[in-house]
Amino acid sequence: MASIARCLRAARPSTISRLAQTPCVRSSNWQAPAARAFSVSPIRDIRKYTKDHEWIDLNADQTAGVIGISTYAAEELGDVVYVELPEEGKEMAAGDTLGAVESVKSAADINAPLACTVTAVNALLEEKPGTINQVPEDDSHGGGWIAKVSVGEQGNKDLEALMDLEEYKAFTGSDEH
Amino acid sequence: MALKLSTRPFWQARFSQNLPLSPSRIRGGGAVRHFSAEIASHPSNRVQIYISRSSDPYLNLSIEHFLLQKSGPDSVVLFLYTNRPCVVIGRNQNPWVEVNLGLINRPGVLALLRSEAAALRRRKSREWESEIDIGQGKNGESENGHDDDGVLLVRRRSGGGTVFHDAGNVNYSVICPPASFDRDKHAEMVVRALHRLGVRSTRVNERHDIVLDVSSTSSSSSSRSSSSSNKPDNTDGTSIKTFKISGSAYKLTRQRSLHHGTCLLSSPNLPFIGRFLRSPAAPYVKARGVESVRSAVRNVSRDPNHNKNDNDGCERREKITNTAFEDAVVAEFGAMYGNVDAEVVGPAEVAGVPEIEKGVAELKSLDWIYTQTPQFTFSTHATESDPRPRPALPPSLPPEFRAAMTVRHGQITEVGGTGLPESLTSTLLHEVDDWRSRTTSEPVGKWLNGLFGARGRPGEP
């Protein structure tokens, strides 16, 4: 699917922009991928997708994550004109409504991919909802991510049910979504 | 929310309470079906049709939301309802921008506007010796008496812009699995229903609205709307005017998708709709969220005073009743998904269903209607972020008057300029009943009352 190529492109600036913000501190980390060839990124250790077209990035110890909607979903929804963000501190089970996006007269729920607690929201989306269309899978400052969350035991269990990029790619390529 | 898709629909609540069945306004066959969880979850119940006989918009939207959340994940549901007069804003809209709150908050406003219009017509008919029947204003209204002369304000759960509903407007709603979600699919279904009723020149436009093309051979028109699109036809000088007769909005949840729309069949309040949907505060407000797109509207049913030179593609001259439209939509829905009997629902059938009662309470709450408004700023003068030229302020205001406010979740978070006191901070905008008591200047208070439609205006009619 064409959207997959885009989401890879969207993921890249996330890494670069973070490195650009703190070039000195990160310079030693930057060599890490060579040492840890299995890791895609030194910042984003795990990325998973839901059948409802959300993504979640998790850190290595799976305690904190960032949630957004996939490029595929952003394209399907069309121009996003408003994003309803969750309240900080809100606790959610997998599948609970995390927020909503409005596009082309449609209010679409965004669901929590796993059990989590909201620790921060992307306030930029209030002013520039179109960011979701431009960089939906960017979890950096200026990106289209929706919320940062903390993740506990239940969330780690829920993670099992989610798809990796290859699986999600196959899923959106099929008719089942 | 983890949608627990219960297959226990609300009709069971009714049966479990042994309430009598509703009088059978059952369509499509006639037999009353006795439901059970087994039948409800059975594949044969994949197609469901409901017609509401309540005119309460809060109840109808809550029944609709219940069906969205509780109907089987593979089922397809049609729900038809007609509301008493109300202005319905979209999920992420601003009532102070979209609605003339001062006007709709006036008790019996429709009766007032009708008598105003009648007086105007009488004057005109004397001038022009025309034979306009001023008694027309009564048609299409239900028997609910004075209740129908007031206009309710409703915030719905779906996206999109602001619409007006009344007894001459039927709402259709289709709930289906999101995999088959298509913004035009069911608007096309309604167009086929209208074609079935003899209204040929309707179609779905690029905004997913249903529009009616009216060709006119003369340059004059009964419509005073200047915003209708005029496309001159170069063959014989006829022009085509396009009017919106139905708008669409959508709600997508994890498991289901909902498309609902309005259909203006014979609204007696058509001439007033524009006034309800024009807020005096709009030029001063810059709002996040969704702004409505204005369209020229008209009724599907031919206006009794309609211009004889207009060809609206309607083969029938008589009024298209709500029932005829409902039957046609049910038939087209049946043609798509299979014919089933329609079930009538109303207050009795849904009484005691906790999700619906909760839904009604939420939709009626001022918190839902007002404080769910996306952030906005109000400023009497052009600002960097809102450089639009403002209308001239009334001469009664102090000449140096400047004011600005930021309103977040319906609450004033910042006061700027010189004209408003800092003490307004943290006030909920909709709770200000009389701005005169919140400002030092009587004319300023009066002006703001008008802009924001403040309700309690002691000493004023």
XYZ file of C-alpha atoms in Angstrom:
638
model
C 0.000 0.000 0.000
C 1.235 3.467 -0.841
C 0.392 4.618 2.645
C 3.017 2.347 4.106
C 5.814 4.050 2.198
C 4.548 7.292 3.619
C 4.446 6.081 7.138
C 8.063 5.048 6.919
C 8.861 8.497 5.685
C 6.874 9.954 8.537
C 8.776 7.920 11.073
C 12.149 9.151 9.938
C 11.798 12.879 10.727
C 10.741 11.914 14.201
C 14.150 10.490 14.901
C 16.011 13.192 13.070
C 14.201 16.090 14.659
C 14.818 14.752 18.131
C 18.454 14.301 17.369
C 18.573 17.802 15.968
C 17.172 19.189 19.190
C 19.865 17.619 21.332
C 22.711 16.806 18.969
C 25.518 16.589 21.556
C 23.755 14.447 24.083
C 22.519 12.066 21.441
C 25.713 11.709 19.463
C 26.823 8.662 21.379
C 23.404 7.110 21.080
C 23.443 7.657 17.383
C 25.945 4.852 16.987
C 23.751 2.482 18.880
C 21.813 1.170 15.880
C 24.981 -0.262 14.442
C 25.626 -2.112 17.664
C 21.987 -3.112 18.051
C 21.209 -4.113 14.514
C 17.817 -5.539 15.512
C 16.544 -2.146 16.610
C 14.924 0.153 14.096
C 15.430 3.282 16.112
C 17.246 4.252 19.276
C 14.301 6.366 20.418
C 11.300 4.376 19.449
C 11.886 0.808 20.463
C 8.556 -0.757 19.661
C 5.807 0.321 17.264
C 2.527 -1.535 17.012
C -0.721 -0.978 15.139
C -4.376 -1.743 15.915
C -7.070 -2.955 13.549
C -8.740 0.402 14.205
C -5.729 2.156 12.652
C -4.050 3.579 15.728
C -0.323 3.213 16.348
C 1.580 3.148 19.607
C 5.291 3.639 20.149
C 6.741 2.176 23.321
C 10.083 2.660 25.018
C 12.341 -0.344 25.587
C 11.033 -1.197 29.046
C 7.437 -0.762 27.847
C 6.437 1.730 30.516
C 5.769 4.778 28.354
C 4.305 5.265 24.929
C 3.016 7.675 22.310
C -0.291 7.144 20.444
C -1.491 8.419 17.091
C -3.513 7.401 14.042
C -1.999 5.694 11.024
C -1.260 7.301 7.691
C -3.799 4.943 6.190
C -6.505 6.253 8.568
C -5.514 9.883 8.022
C -5.857 9.434 4.275
C -9.178 7.639 4.608
C -10.628 10.319 6.886
C -9.635 13.270 4.715
C -8.859 16.782 5.958
C -8.919 16.840 9.736
C -10.566 20.039 10.999
C -10.708 19.368 14.723
C -9.095 17.025 17.210
C -10.772 16.238 20.501
C -7.943 15.496 22.917
C -8.214 13.408 26.091
C -7.708 14.845 29.558
C -4.346 14.317 31.161
C -4.528 11.687 33.847
C -7.343 9.812 32.143
C -7.070 6.055 32.599
C -8.187 3.788 29.824
C -8.628 0.136 28.988
C -7.772 -1.195 25.533
C -10.448 -0.037 23.074
C -11.717 2.834 25.232
C -12.305 6.133 23.479
C -9.161 8.214 23.793
C -10.328 11.145 21.718
C -11.835 11.910 18.337
C -11.014 13.591 15.062
C -13.445 15.432 12.834
C -13.037 15.457 9.088
C -15.504 15.921 6.238
C -18.541 15.997 8.585
C -17.385 12.831 10.345
C -16.598 12.585 14.037
C -14.379 9.503 14.348
C -13.392 8.000 17.696
C -9.740 7.302 18.437
C -9.353 4.293 20.701
C -6.679 3.354 23.183
C -4.575 0.529 21.673
C -3.903 -0.836 25.163
C -4.558 -0.106 28.815
C -2.789 3.141 29.657
C -2.926 6.480 31.458
C -2.660 9.755 29.577
C 0.377 11.748 30.682
C 0.413 14.455 27.993
C -1.579 15.553 24.977
C -0.432 17.150 21.732
C -1.801 20.673 22.203
C -0.466 21.633 18.779
C -3.364 19.712 17.227
C -5.856 22.118 18.786
C -4.444 24.924 16.731
C -3.221 22.947 13.732
C -5.441 19.867 13.346
C -4.167 19.442 9.780
C -0.855 18.248 11.245
C -2.571 14.854 11.498
C -2.836 14.757 7.719
C 0.722 15.922 7.156
C 2.644 13.760 9.647
C 0.190 11.336 11.277
C 2.860 8.885 12.397
C 5.360 11.407 13.700
C 5.804 11.133 17.473
C 8.166 14.086 17.765
C 7.543 17.718 18.691
C 5.587 19.155 15.749
C 4.283 15.752 14.748
C 0.725 14.448 14.492
C 0.806 12.222 17.582
C -2.190 12.531 19.875
C -1.229 11.537 23.406
C 1.662 10.333 25.538
C 0.778 7.590 27.972
C 2.188 5.511 30.774
C 1.754 1.786 30.445
C 1.464 -0.858 33.145
C 1.142 -4.610 33.384
C -2.257 -4.809 31.696
C -1.029 -2.625 28.858
C 1.863 -4.994 28.268
C -0.551 -7.902 28.103
C -2.721 -5.981 25.609
C 0.354 -5.400 23.471
C 0.303 -9.055 22.428
C -2.862 -8.514 20.398
C -1.418 -5.678 18.308
C 0.172 -5.887 14.872
C 3.675 -4.955 13.829
C 4.262 -2.916 10.707
C 4.401 -5.925 8.371
C 1.166 -7.346 9.751
C -0.560 -3.960 9.604
C 0.635 -3.524 6.039
C -0.916 -6.858 5.119
C -4.085 -5.942 7.042
C -4.653 -2.624 5.263
C -3.791 -4.254 1.958
C -6.587 -6.772 2.460
C -10.302 -6.013 2.455
C -10.808 -6.697 6.126
C -10.243 -3.287 7.655
C -15.333 2.555 26.112
C -14.576 -1.055 25.088
C -17.834 -1.426 23.256
C -19.396 -4.461 24.764
C -21.624 -5.279 21.903
C -24.641 -6.481 23.739
C -27.197 -8.106 21.534
C -29.859 -7.158 24.022
C -31.736 -4.397 22.310
C -34.081 -1.922 23.935
C -37.243 -3.625 22.803
C -36.438 -6.294 25.338
C -36.608 -3.715 28.053
C -40.110 -3.034 26.885
C -41.108 -6.660 26.782
C -39.577 -7.389 30.108
C -41.705 -4.653 31.609
C -44.793 -6.048 29.905
C -45.622 -2.763 28.328
C -48.197 -2.907 25.601
C -47.037 -2.906 22.034
C -47.230 0.371 20.270
C -50.156 0.885 17.921
C -49.074 -0.765 14.759
C -47.814 1.847 12.470
C -45.713 -1.072 11.331
C -44.573 -0.846 7.768
C -43.537 -3.331 5.195
C -45.762 -6.277 5.952
C -47.591 -5.690 9.150
C -46.806 -8.580 11.443
C -45.601 -7.629 14.892
C -42.465 -9.538 15.689
C -41.726 -10.700 19.178
C -38.092 -10.196 19.849
C -35.761 -12.148 22.030
C -32.023 -12.102 22.504
C -31.882 -15.202 20.368
C -33.738 -13.648 17.486
C -31.873 -10.362 17.866
C -28.508 -12.043 17.504
C -29.723 -14.385 14.788
C -28.456 -13.599 11.300
C -32.031 -13.023 10.179
C -32.070 -9.910 12.377
C -29.167 -8.358 10.567
C -31.496 -5.800 9.057
C -33.485 -3.593 11.429
C -35.795 -0.649 10.828
C -37.154 1.721 13.473
C -39.460 4.693 13.174
C -39.735 7.055 16.122
C -42.978 8.668 17.082
C -41.305 11.004 19.536
C -40.583 14.553 18.388
C -38.052 15.121 21.171
C -34.653 15.679 19.516
C -32.739 14.721 22.673
C -34.613 11.432 22.902
C -34.353 10.650 19.202
C -30.607 11.314 19.139
C -30.193 9.153 22.238
C -32.163 6.251 20.728
C -29.978 6.627 17.650
C -26.803 6.596 19.753
C -28.049 3.535 21.609
C -28.585 1.739 18.302
C -25.094 2.792 17.194
C -23.538 1.292 20.304
C -25.717 -1.744 20.895
C -26.853 -3.148 17.572
C -25.050 -6.284 16.412
C -21.658 -5.579 14.802
C -22.748 -6.974 11.449
C -26.254 -5.528 11.420
C -27.554 -2.708 9.278
C -30.047 -0.393 10.974
C -32.352 2.283 9.564
C -33.842 4.801 11.995
C -36.304 7.505 10.942
C -37.458 10.384 13.124
C -38.955 13.853 12.999
C -38.110 16.476 15.613
C -40.007 19.457 16.969
C -38.397 22.774 16.003
C -34.747 22.839 17.004
C -31.360 24.087 15.874
C -28.831 21.251 15.841
C -25.137 22.096 15.918
C -22.351 19.647 15.043
C -20.179 17.940 17.658
C -17.338 20.455 17.419
C -19.189 23.677 16.765
C -19.666 26.935 18.611
C -23.279 27.860 19.487
C -22.360 31.556 19.912
C -21.068 31.618 16.322
C -23.598 29.350 14.641
C -26.846 30.309 16.297
C -28.761 33.491 17.016
C -29.207 32.486 20.649
C -31.113 35.627 21.579
C -33.705 34.825 18.930
C -34.160 31.118 19.601
C -34.260 31.686 23.360
C -37.333 33.899 22.994
C -40.338 31.916 24.163
C -42.768 31.214 21.344
C -40.390 32.686 18.796
C -41.948 30.859 15.838
C -45.389 32.291 16.577
C -43.802 35.738 16.827
C -42.006 35.368 13.506
C -45.128 34.028 11.818
C -47.252 36.945 12.904
C -44.464 39.309 11.864
C -44.340 37.682 8.434
C -48.109 37.724 8.136
C -48.215 41.426 8.904
C -45.552 42.014 6.271
C -47.472 40.015 3.696
C -50.666 41.863 4.462
C -48.870 45.119 3.873
C -47.320 43.824 0.662
C -50.539 42.322 -0.617
C -52.180 45.697 -0.179
C -49.345 47.256 -2.119
C -49.211 44.705 -4.892
C -52.815 43.531 -4.831
C -51.445 40.056 -4.870
C -53.387 37.018 -3.785
C -50.919 35.479 -1.435
C -52.666 33.368 1.143
C -51.389 34.459 4.490
C -52.919 31.469 6.200
C -50.256 29.088 4.925
C -48.035 29.346 7.955
C -49.919 26.701 9.887
C -49.354 23.698 7.690
C -46.912 21.011 8.665
C -47.093 21.708 12.354
C -47.961 18.998 14.778
C -50.631 19.107 17.406
C -48.213 19.891 20.205
C -49.499 23.433 20.463
C -47.340 26.142 21.960
C -44.395 23.779 22.466
C -43.840 23.918 18.762
C -43.456 27.672 18.798
C -40.225 27.483 20.761
C -36.899 26.393 19.298
C -34.563 24.042 21.162
C -30.784 24.074 20.942
C -29.116 20.689 20.464
C -25.487 19.601 20.109
C -25.337 16.257 18.319
C -22.586 13.633 18.539
C -21.781 13.540 14.849
C -19.599 15.981 12.960
C -20.569 18.614 10.419
C -22.482 21.868 10.490
C -25.618 23.412 11.918
C -29.113 22.560 10.690
C -32.682 23.455 11.593
C -35.304 20.771 12.177
C -39.053 20.937 12.498
C -42.141 18.849 11.793
C -41.684 19.308 8.037
C -38.274 17.671 8.116
C -37.659 13.910 8.308
C -34.321 12.620 9.587
C -32.874 9.375 8.342
C -30.076 7.473 9.972
C -28.233 4.393 8.749
C -25.926 2.438 11.054
C -23.685 -0.176 9.472
C -20.276 -1.841 9.886
C -17.426 0.626 9.254
C -15.926 -1.589 6.552
C -18.809 -0.644 4.284
C -18.666 3.040 5.270
C -19.148 5.289 2.287
C -20.207 8.900 2.660
C -22.486 8.849 -0.406
C -23.963 5.361 -0.311
C -27.005 6.156 1.818
C -27.463 9.672 0.514
C -27.873 7.945 -2.866
C -30.424 5.664 -1.228
C -32.458 8.703 -0.169
C -32.132 10.199 -3.648
C -33.635 6.996 -5.068
C -36.455 7.312 -2.530
C -37.096 10.874 -3.709
C -37.049 9.726 -7.338
C -39.578 7.074 -6.356
C -41.760 9.908 -5.035
C -41.518 11.696 -8.357
C -38.863 14.247 -7.384
C -36.548 13.601 -10.305
C -34.014 16.394 -10.197
C -32.344 15.497 -6.924
C -28.754 14.304 -6.673
C -25.892 13.964 -4.211
C -23.339 16.762 -4.552
C -19.617 16.870 -3.794
C -20.312 17.826 -0.174
C -22.380 14.643 0.296
C -25.536 16.765 0.539
C -28.690 16.085 -1.443
C -29.555 18.982 -3.711
C -32.491 19.845 -5.938
C -31.864 21.463 -9.311
C -34.584 23.859 -10.342
C -34.580 25.203 -13.873
C -36.222 28.522 -14.431
C -37.224 30.136 -17.705
C -37.679 33.591 -16.281
C -35.178 35.776 -14.530
C -37.480 36.417 -11.601
C -37.734 33.938 -8.820
C -39.706 33.461 -5.675
C -36.511 32.791 -3.796
C -34.894 35.744 -2.151
C -31.795 33.790 -1.374
C -28.811 35.370 -3.031
C -26.460 32.527 -2.289
C -28.088 29.876 -4.450
C -25.845 28.868 -7.296
C -27.058 30.244 -10.554
C -25.848 28.490 -13.650
C -27.077 30.175 -16.798
C -27.781 27.693 -19.516
C -26.634 28.998 -22.867
C -29.095 27.063 -25.045
C -32.357 28.824 -24.285
C -31.671 31.312 -21.559
C -33.006 29.163 -18.755
C -31.014 29.122 -15.570
C -30.606 26.331 -13.063
C -30.711 27.043 -9.375
C -29.461 24.471 -6.961
C -30.928 24.169 -3.482
C -29.847 21.958 -0.630
C -32.687 19.815 0.681
C -30.694 17.434 2.842
C -27.426 17.568 4.763
C -25.276 14.686 5.961
C -23.209 14.014 9.070
C -21.291 10.981 10.288
C -20.118 9.336 13.466
C -17.522 6.558 13.398
C -16.928 4.394 16.436
C -14.639 1.461 16.796
C -17.179 -1.081 15.627
C -19.818 0.894 13.766
C -20.455 3.785 11.438
C -23.434 6.097 11.426
C -24.634 8.333 8.615
C -27.567 10.573 9.357
C -29.176 13.289 7.367
C -32.123 15.617 7.220
C -34.686 15.956 4.476
C -36.567 19.220 4.191
C -39.961 18.119 2.908
C -42.393 20.847 3.902
C -40.988 23.041 6.631
C -43.375 25.913 7.390
C -40.451 27.763 8.987
C -38.241 27.889 5.913
C -38.247 31.705 5.719
C -36.910 31.973 9.279
C -34.095 29.423 9.097
C -31.547 31.976 7.910
C -32.280 34.228 10.879
C -31.854 31.405 13.394
C -28.520 30.457 11.891
C -26.989 33.937 11.869
C -25.316 34.987 15.078
C -24.700 38.669 15.784
C -21.526 37.615 17.648
C -19.992 35.802 14.654
C -18.046 38.808 13.244
C -16.222 39.183 16.570
C -15.439 35.539 17.255
C -12.587 33.424 15.980
C -13.274 29.831 16.841
C -11.419 26.568 16.638
C -13.491 23.648 15.499
C -15.944 23.443 12.674
C -17.654 26.293 10.882
C -20.862 25.706 8.946
C -21.003 26.171 5.197
C -24.068 28.151 4.165
C -26.288 26.770 1.434
C -29.531 27.977 -0.065
C -32.247 25.585 1.053
C -35.797 24.827 0.051
C -38.523 22.316 0.685
C -38.905 19.260 -1.525
C -42.656 19.794 -1.618
C -43.627 22.473 -4.011
C -44.230 25.831 -2.425
C -47.912 26.773 -2.900
C -46.708 30.170 -4.100
C -44.044 28.739 -6.320
C -43.067 30.437 -9.526
C -44.908 28.834 -12.431
C -41.826 29.218 -14.610
C -39.711 27.089 -12.318
C -39.385 23.449 -13.172
C -38.244 21.670 -10.072
C -38.402 18.218 -11.595
C -41.261 17.332 -9.284
C -43.984 15.445 -11.056
C -46.499 15.721 -8.281
C -48.111 18.912 -7.228
C -49.364 17.744 -3.863
C -47.303 17.906 -0.714
C -44.968 14.998 -0.019
C -45.931 13.869 3.452
C -43.487 12.651 6.060
C -45.152 9.228 5.938
C -44.801 8.951 2.171
C -41.111 9.848 2.452
C -40.562 7.371 5.287
C -42.241 4.615 3.257
C -40.083 5.381 0.228
C -36.868 5.359 2.284
C -37.896 2.098 3.971
C -38.538 0.597 0.526
C -35.146 1.682 -0.826
C -33.386 0.479 2.326
C -35.235 -2.841 1.922
C -34.097 -3.053 -1.690
C -30.479 -2.715 -0.532
C -30.469 -4.971 2.486
C -33.680 -7.012 2.473
C -37.220 -6.197 3.506
C -38.105 -6.321 7.172
C -40.934 -4.864 9.226
C -40.391 -1.473 10.728
C -40.682 -1.185 14.479
C -42.220 1.902 16.017
C -40.370 3.307 19.019
C -41.268 6.122 21.347
C -40.982 7.265 24.949
C -42.909 4.236 26.260
C -40.752 1.690 24.456
C -37.474 3.136 25.662
C -38.543 4.112 29.171
C -36.220 2.621 31.735
C -33.397 1.861 29.316
C -30.480 3.286 31.313
C -28.221 4.082 28.337
C -30.960 6.106 26.671
C -31.936 7.944 29.853
C -28.291 8.773 30.434
C -27.945 9.919 26.832
C -30.933 12.266 27.108
C -29.640 13.765 30.354
C -26.235 14.353 28.789
C -27.559 15.930 25.587
C -29.865 18.225 27.580
C -27.136 19.343 29.966
C -25.757 22.854 29.548
C -22.353 21.297 30.042
C -22.740 19.287 26.823
C -24.392 22.081 24.855
C -22.087 24.945 25.869
C -18.913 23.878 27.621
C -18.063 21.320 24.945
C -17.392 24.259 22.625
C -13.867 24.328 21.165
C -11.748 27.252 22.328
C -12.496 30.671 20.857
C -11.586 34.313 21.163
C -13.887 37.303 21.129
C -12.467 40.669 20.168
C -14.212 43.899 19.295
C -11.290 45.036 17.148
C -9.056 43.334 14.592
C -6.193 41.384 16.126
C -3.113 39.702 14.743
C -4.727 36.289 14.901
C -8.115 37.551 13.695
C -7.494 40.491 11.350
C -11.011 40.587 9.866
C -12.435 44.094 9.745
C -15.177 44.342 12.385
C -18.604 45.867 11.905
C -18.833 49.365 13.351
C -19.674 49.237 17.042
C -22.975 50.812 18.074
C -22.647 54.566 18.684
C -24.120 54.071 22.155
C -20.894 52.395 23.326
C -18.145 54.518 24.888
C -15.874 55.679 22.037
C -12.734 54.167 23.578
C -14.399 50.792 24.188
C -12.206 47.799 23.367
C -12.735 44.314 24.679
C -11.372 40.814 24.183
C -11.967 37.445 25.802
C -10.573 33.956 25.446
C -13.107 31.230 26.164
C -11.975 27.667 26.763
C -14.436 24.868 27.526
C -17.107 27.561 27.670
C -15.232 29.376 30.419
C -13.664 32.824 30.167
C -9.947 32.288 30.752
C -8.613 35.681 29.757
C -10.021 39.184 29.552
C -8.357 41.849 27.443
C -8.928 45.434 26.340
C -10.347 48.126 28.586
C -14.051 47.520 28.390
C -14.515 44.377 30.486
C -13.631 43.715 34.129
C -10.966 41.161 35.046
C -13.508 39.638 37.423
C -15.126 37.907 34.443
C -12.228 35.440 34.397
C -13.340 31.876 35.091
C -17.006 32.745 34.468
C -18.916 30.300 32.289
C -20.116 32.319 29.319
C -23.538 30.664 29.139
C -24.147 31.406 32.815
C -24.041 35.170 32.284
C -27.739 36.015 32.335
C -27.358 39.738 32.101
C -24.153 41.411 30.987
C -25.313 44.717 32.451
C -24.601 43.342 35.900
C -21.111 42.269 34.818
C -19.952 45.518 33.232
C -19.860 49.090 34.439
C -21.509 50.460 31.336
C -25.212 49.915 30.681
C -24.883 50.231 26.858
C -21.991 47.738 26.813
C -24.019 45.261 28.841
C -26.995 45.685 26.581
C -24.873 45.187 23.475
C -23.257 42.023 24.856
C -26.687 40.671 25.875
C -27.707 40.964 22.251
C -24.507 39.394 20.914
C -24.445 36.380 23.203
C -28.186 35.965 23.568
C -28.094 36.326 27.332
C -31.357 35.010 28.618
C -32.360 36.785 31.775
C -33.015 40.337 30.811
C -35.033 41.742 33.679
C -37.120 44.690 32.720
C -37.209 43.719 29.085
C -40.019 41.915 27.335
